[in-house]
Coordinates of C-alpha atoms in Angstrom, one line a residue:
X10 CA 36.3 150.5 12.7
X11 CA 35.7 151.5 16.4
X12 CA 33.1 147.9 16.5
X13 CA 35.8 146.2 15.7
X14 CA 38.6 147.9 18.0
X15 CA 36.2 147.3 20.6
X16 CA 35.6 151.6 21.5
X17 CA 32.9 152.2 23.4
X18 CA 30.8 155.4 21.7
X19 CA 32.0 157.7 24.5
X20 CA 35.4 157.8 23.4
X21 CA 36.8 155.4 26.2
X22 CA 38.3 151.9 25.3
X23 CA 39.4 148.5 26.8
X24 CA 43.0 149.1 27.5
X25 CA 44.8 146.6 25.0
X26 CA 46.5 143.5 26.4
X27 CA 43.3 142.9 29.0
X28 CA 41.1 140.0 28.7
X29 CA 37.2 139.6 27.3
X30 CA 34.7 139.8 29.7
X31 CA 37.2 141.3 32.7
X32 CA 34.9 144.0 34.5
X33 CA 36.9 147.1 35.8
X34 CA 36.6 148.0 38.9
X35 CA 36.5 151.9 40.2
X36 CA 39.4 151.4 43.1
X37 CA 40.8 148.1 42.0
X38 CA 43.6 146.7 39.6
X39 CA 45.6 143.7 38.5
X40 CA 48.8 143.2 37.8
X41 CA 50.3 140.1 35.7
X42 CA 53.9 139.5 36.4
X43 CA 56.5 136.9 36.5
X44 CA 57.9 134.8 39.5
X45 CA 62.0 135.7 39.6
X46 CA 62.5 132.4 41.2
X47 CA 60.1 130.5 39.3
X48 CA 59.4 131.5 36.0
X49 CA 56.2 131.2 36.8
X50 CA 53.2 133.9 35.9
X51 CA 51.5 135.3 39.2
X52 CA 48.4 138.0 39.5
X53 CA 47.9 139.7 42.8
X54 CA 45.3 142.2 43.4
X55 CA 45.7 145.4 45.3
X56 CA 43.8 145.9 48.2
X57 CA 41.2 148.8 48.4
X58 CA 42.8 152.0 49.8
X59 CA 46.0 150.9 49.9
X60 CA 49.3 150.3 47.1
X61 CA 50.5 146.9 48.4
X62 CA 49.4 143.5 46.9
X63 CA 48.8 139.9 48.7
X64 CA 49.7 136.9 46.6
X65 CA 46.0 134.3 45.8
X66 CA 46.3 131.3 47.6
X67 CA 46.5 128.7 45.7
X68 CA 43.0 126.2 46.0
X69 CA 43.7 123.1 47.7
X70 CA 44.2 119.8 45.9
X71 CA 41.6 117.2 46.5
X72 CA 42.2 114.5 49.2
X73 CA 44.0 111.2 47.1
X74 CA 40.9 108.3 46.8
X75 CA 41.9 105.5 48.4
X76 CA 42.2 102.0 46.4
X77 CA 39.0 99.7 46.2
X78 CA 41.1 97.1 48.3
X79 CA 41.7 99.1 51.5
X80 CA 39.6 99.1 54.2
X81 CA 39.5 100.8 57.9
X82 CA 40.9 98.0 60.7
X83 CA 37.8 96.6 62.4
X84 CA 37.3 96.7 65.8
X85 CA 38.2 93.2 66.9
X86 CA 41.6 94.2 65.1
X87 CA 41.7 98.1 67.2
X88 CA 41.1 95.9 70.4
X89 CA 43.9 93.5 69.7
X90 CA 46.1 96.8 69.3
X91 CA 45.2 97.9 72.2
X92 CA 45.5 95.1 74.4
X93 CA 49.4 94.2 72.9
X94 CA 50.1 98.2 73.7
X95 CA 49.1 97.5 77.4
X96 CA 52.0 94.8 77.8
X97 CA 55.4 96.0 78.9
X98 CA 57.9 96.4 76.1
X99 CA 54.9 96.0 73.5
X100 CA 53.2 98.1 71.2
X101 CA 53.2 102.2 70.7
X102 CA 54.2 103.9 74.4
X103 CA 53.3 106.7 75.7
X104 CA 55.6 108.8 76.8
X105 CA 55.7 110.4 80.4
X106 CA 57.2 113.8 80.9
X107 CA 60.1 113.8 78.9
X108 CA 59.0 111.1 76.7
X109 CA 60.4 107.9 79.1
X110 CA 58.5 104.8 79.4
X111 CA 60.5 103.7 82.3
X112 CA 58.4 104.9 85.3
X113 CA 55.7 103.0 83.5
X114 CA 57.3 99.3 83.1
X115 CA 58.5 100.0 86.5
X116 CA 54.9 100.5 88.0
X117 CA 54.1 97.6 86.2
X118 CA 56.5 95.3 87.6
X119 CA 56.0 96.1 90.8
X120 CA 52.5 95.5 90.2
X121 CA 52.9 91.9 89.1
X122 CA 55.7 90.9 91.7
X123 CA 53.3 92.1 94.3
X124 CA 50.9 90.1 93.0
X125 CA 52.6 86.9 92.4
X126 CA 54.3 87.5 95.6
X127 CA 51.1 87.5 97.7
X128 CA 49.1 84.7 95.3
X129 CA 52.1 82.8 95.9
X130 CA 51.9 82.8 99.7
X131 CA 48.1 82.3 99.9
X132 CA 48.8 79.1 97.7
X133 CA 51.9 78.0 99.9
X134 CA 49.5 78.5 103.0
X135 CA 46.4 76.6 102.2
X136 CA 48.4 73.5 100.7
X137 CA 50.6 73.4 103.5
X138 CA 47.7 73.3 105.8
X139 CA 45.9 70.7 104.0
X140 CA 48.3 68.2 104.7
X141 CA 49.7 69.2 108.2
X142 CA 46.5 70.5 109.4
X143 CA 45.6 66.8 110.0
X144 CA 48.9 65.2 111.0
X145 CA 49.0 66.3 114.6
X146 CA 45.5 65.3 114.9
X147 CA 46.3 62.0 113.9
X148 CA 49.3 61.7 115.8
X149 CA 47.5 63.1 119.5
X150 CA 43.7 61.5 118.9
X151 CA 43.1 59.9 115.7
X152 CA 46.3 56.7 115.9
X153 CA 45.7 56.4 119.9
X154 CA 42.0 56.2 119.4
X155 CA 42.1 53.0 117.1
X156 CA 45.0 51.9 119.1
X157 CA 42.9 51.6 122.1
X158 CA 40.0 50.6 120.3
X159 CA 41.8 47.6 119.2
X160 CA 43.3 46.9 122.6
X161 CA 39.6 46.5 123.9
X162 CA 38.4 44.1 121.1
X163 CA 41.2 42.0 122.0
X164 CA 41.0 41.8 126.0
X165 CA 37.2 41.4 125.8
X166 CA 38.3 38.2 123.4
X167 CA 40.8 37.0 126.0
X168 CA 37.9 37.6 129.0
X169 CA 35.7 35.4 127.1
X170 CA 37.9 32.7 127.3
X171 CA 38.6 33.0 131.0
X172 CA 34.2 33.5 131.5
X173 CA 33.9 29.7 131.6
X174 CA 36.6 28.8 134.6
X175 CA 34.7 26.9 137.7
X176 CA 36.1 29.4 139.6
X177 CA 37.2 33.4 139.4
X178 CA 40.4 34.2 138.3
X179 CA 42.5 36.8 138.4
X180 CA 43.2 36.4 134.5
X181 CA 39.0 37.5 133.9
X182 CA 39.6 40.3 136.1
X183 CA 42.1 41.8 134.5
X184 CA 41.7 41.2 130.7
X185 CA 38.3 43.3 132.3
X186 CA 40.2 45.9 133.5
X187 CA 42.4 46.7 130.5
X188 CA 39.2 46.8 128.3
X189 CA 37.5 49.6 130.8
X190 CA 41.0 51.4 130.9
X191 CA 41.3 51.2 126.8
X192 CA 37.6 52.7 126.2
X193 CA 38.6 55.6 129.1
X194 CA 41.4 56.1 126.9
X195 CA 39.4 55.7 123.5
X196 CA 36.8 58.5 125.1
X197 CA 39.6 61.4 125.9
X198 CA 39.4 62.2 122.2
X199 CA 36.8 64.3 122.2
X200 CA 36.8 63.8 118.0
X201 CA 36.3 60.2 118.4
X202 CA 33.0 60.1 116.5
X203 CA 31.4 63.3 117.7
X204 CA 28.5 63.0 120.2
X205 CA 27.6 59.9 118.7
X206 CA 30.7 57.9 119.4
X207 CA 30.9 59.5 122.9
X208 CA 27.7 58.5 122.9
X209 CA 28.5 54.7 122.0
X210 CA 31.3 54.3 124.4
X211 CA 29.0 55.2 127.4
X212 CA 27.3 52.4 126.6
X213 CA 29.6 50.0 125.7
X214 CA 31.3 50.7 129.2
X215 CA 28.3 50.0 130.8
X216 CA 27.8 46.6 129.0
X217 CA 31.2 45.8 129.8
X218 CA 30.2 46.2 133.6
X219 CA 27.2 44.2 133.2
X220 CA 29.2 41.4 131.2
X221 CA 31.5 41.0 134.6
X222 CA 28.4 40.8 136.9
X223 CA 27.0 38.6 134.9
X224 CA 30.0 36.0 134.8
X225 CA 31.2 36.2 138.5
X226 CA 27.7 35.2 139.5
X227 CA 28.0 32.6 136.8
X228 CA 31.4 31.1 138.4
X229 CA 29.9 31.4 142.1
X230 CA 26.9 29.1 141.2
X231 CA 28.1 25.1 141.0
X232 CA 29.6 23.7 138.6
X233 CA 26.7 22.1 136.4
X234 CA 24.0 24.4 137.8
X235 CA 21.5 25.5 135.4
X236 CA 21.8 29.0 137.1
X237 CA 25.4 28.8 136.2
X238 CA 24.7 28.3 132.8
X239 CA 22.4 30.9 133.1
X240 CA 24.5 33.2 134.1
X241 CA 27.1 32.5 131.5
X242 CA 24.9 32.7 128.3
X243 CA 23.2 36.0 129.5
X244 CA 27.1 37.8 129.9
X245 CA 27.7 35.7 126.3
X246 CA 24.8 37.0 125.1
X247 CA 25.7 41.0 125.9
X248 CA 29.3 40.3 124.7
X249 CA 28.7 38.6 121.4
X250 CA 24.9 39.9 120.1
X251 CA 24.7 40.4 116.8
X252 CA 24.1 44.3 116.3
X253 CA 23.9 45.6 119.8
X254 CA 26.2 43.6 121.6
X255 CA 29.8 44.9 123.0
X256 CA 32.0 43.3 119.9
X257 CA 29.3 44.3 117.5
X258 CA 29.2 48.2 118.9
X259 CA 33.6 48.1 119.2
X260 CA 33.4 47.2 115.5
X261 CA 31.6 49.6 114.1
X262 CA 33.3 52.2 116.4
X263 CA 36.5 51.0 115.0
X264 CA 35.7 51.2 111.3
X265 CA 34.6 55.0 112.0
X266 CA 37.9 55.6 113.4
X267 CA 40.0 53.7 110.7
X268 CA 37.7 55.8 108.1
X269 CA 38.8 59.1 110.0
X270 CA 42.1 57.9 109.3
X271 CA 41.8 57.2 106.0
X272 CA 40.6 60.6 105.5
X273 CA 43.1 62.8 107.7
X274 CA 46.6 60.6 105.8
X275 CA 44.5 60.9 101.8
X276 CA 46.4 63.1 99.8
X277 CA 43.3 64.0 97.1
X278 CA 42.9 65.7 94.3
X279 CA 42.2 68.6 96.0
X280 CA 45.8 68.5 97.5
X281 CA 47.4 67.6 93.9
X282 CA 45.8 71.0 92.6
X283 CA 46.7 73.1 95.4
X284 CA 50.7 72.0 95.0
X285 CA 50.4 72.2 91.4
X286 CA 48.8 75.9 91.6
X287 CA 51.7 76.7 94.1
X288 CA 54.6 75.3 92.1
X289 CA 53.3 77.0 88.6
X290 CA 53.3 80.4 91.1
X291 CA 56.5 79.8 92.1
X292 CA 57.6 79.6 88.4
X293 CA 55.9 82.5 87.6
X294 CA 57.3 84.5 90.3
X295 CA 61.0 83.4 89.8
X296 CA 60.7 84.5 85.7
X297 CA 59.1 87.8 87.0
X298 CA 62.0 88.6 89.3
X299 CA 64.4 87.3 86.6
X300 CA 62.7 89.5 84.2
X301 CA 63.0 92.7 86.1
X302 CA 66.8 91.6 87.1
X303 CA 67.5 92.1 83.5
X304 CA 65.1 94.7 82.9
X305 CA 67.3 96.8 85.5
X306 CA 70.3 95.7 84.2
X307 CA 69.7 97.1 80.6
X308 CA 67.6 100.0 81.8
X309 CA 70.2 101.9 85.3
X310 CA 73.3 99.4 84.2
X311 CA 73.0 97.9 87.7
X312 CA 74.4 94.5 87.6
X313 CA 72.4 93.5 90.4
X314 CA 69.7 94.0 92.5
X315 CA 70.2 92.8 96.2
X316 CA 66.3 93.3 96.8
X317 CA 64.8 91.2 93.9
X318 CA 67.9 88.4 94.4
X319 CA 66.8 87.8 97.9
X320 CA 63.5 87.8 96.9
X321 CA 63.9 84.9 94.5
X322 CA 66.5 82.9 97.2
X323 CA 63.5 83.3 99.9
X324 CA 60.8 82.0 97.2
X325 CA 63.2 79.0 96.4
X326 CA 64.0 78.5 100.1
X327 CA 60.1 78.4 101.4
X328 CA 58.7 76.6 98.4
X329 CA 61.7 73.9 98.7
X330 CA 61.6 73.7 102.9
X331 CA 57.4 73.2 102.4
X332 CA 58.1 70.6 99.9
X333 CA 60.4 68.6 102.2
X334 CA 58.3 69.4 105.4
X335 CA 55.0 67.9 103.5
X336 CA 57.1 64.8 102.3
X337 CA 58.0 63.9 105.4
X338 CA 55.1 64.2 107.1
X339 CA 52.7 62.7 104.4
X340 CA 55.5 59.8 104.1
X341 CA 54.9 59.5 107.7
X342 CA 50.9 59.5 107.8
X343 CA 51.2 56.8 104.9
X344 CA 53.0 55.1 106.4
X345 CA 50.5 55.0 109.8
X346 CA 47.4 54.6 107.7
X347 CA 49.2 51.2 106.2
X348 CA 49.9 49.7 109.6
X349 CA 46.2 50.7 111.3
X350 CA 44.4 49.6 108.5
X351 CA 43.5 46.3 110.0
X352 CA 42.7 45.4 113.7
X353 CA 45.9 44.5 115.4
X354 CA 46.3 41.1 117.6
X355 CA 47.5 42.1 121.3
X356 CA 50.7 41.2 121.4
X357 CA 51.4 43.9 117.7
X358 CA 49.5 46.4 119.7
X359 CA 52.5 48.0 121.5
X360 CA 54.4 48.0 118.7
X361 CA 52.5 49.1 116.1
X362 CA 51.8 52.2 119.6
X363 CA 55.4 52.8 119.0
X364 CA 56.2 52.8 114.9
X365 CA 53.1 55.2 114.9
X366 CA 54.8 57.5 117.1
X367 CA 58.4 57.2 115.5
X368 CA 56.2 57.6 112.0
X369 CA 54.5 60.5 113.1
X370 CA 57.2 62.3 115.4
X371 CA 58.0 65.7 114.7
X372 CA 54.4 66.5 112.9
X373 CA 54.3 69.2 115.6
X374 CA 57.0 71.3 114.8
X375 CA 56.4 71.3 111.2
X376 CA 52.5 72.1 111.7
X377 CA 53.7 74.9 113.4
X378 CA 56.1 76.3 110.6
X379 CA 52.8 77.0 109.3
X380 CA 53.3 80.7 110.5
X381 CA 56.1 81.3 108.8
X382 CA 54.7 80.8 105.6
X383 CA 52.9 84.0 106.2
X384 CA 55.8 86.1 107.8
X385 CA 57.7 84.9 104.6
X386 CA 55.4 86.4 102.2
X387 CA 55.5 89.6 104.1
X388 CA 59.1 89.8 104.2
X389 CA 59.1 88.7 100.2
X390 CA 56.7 91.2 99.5
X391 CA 58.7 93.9 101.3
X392 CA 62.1 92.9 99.3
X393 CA 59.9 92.9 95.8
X394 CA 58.9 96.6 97.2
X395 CA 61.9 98.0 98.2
X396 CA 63.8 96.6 95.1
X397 CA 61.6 98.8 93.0
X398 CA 60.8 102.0 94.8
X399 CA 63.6 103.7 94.5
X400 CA 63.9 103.7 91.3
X401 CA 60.2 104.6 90.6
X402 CA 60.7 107.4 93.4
X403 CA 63.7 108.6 91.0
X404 CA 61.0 109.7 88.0
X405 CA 58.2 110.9 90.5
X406 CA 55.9 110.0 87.5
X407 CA 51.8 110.7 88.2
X408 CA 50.5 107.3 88.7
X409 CA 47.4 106.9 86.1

């Protein structure tokens, strides 16, 4: 009977109502209640030494598997993420401070109308100068230069026809004298072919002096003289030699100079891209300032910003006035390298002198503008400054 009660030959028993196989402990106990809120069955166990109980923590559930089909983003996709949250108004922000994000699209604006600001003058600058850089040149050396050039090659012609007279004539003399004072002029550009050309006009000046020798000794031998004749087809000869003689060296002196024009009045390529560079900047600076008009607006309920609108007029204004300017002028340089592109006879000389300098009048002053390009993109950088900072002073955020 006691087997099957469970009594332990001592006399002592399991206690009924406790489970199989539940050791008892010498200081410990359990106690099985019931939850009041829950209905639910609880055990706690008291602590040694003391009469209080803790409730078990429950064991924690096992994390949920995820499905076969997802997978972790790859790192081309984390990268994209990271670049969008790098763009104003895009992706998750991190707050500063008090969790705004203003201080930080504010440092970024002012970053990129800085930077447009300054791009934008550089451009401005360097296509300005590419086509007015070479227009005062062409006005003071260049367009003279061929002028005078020109007005050699024909007096030369017109002494050649006066060489043959029976006696000298005033008319040789001074067809002479205009060539000698026409290379003089020619050699006052010190451009005019570099050391070379310099070089060239030396000589042909010193031919030209040998070709009058040479005929006034001709005309004071008698008519009919083989001396005479002599004398004549030597000056011929230095006038009129193929190669080395004083036509042959004004020619090729005169194509270098018409070449020099071509090049200073070309609008290449080069010119195209610069202009095109500076009008996209200009573009891209006026939606920037736009942008941060509106940005303002929505953001401090400012309707406008006096800063950023004078900005964007000076931008307009410089861009539109360089435009105009570089018209003008490369209208006028055109318009030069059309009427010197062939040699002129003597009597179009002066007034192909004069349409050059009505073409090219006023090349000066706008060359000089040139210095206000940069002043401009100081004072529009200032404005794109000021029109920010005190707003960005306003959060005293910890630039990162």
């Amino acid at each position: 009977m006691n087997a099957v009660n469970g009594a332990t030959p001592g006399g002592g028993g399991t206690p009924p109502g406790a489970g199989r196989g539940t050791p008892a402990g010498p200081a410990t106990g359990t106690t099985a209640g019931a939850d009041p809120r829950t209905g639910a069955a609880t055990r706690t166990q008291a602590r040694k030494g003391t009469g209080t109980g803790t409730p078990t923590v429950p064991a924690a559930s096992p994390p949920p598997e995820r499905p076969a089909d997802s997978r972790p983003p790859g790192r081309a996709s984390r990268r994209l993420a990271g670049l969008l949250a790098r763009l104003p108004g895009a992706g998750r922000r991190r707050p500063s401070g008090g969790g705004s994000t203003t201080a930080r699209d504010l440092a970024v604006r002012r970053r990129v109308l800085l930077t447009l600001s300054a791009l934008l003058t550089l451009s401005l600058f360097v296509s300005y100068q590419g086509v007015h850089g070479d227009a005062n040149p062409l006005r003071t050396s260049s367009a003279p230069a061929v002028l005078s050039l020109d007005t050699a090659q024909y007096a030369l012609v017109q002494a050649q026809r006066d060489a043959g007279a029976p006696a000298p004539t005033s008319d040789f003399q001074k067809q002479i004298s205009v060539a000698a004072q026409s290379l003089a002029a020619a050699a006052a550009d010190d451009d005019l072919g570099g050391p070379a050309g310099r070089q060239a006009l030396q000589t042909i000046a010193g031919l030209i002096t040998v070709y009058a020798v040479k005929v006034q000794q001709s005309q004071l031998q008698p008519d009919g003289s083989v001396l005479r004749e002599a004398y004549l087809s030597y000056a011929t000869s230095i006038l009129t030699e193929e190669g080395a003689g004083i036509q042959a060296r004004l020619a090729a002196l005169q194509r270098e100079q018409r070449a020099a024009v071509q090049r200073q009045t070309s609008f290449g390529p080069l010119l195209w891209l610069a202009w095109s560079v500076t009008l996209l900047l200009t573009l891209a600076l006026g939606a920037a300032l736009l942008e941060t008009q509106l940005f303002l607006r929505r953001r401090f309920r400012r309707r406008f910003n006096r800063q950023l609108i004078a900005a964007a007029v000076l931008s307009l204004a410089g861009v539109g006035i360089g435009v105009l300017f570089t018209v003008w002028t490369q209208q006028g340089m055109a318009d030069t390298r059309t009427l010197l592109d062939r040699p002129l006879p003597g009597r179009l000389i002066p007034d192909a002198g004069r349409d050059t300098a009505s073409y090219l009048a006023h090349t000066g002053f706008r060359a000089a503008a040139a210095v206000w390009i940069l002043i401009g993109g100081v004072l529009l950088m200032a404005l794109a400054e000021t029109g920010l900072r005190r707003h960005i002073d306003d959060y005293r955020f910890r630039p990162r």
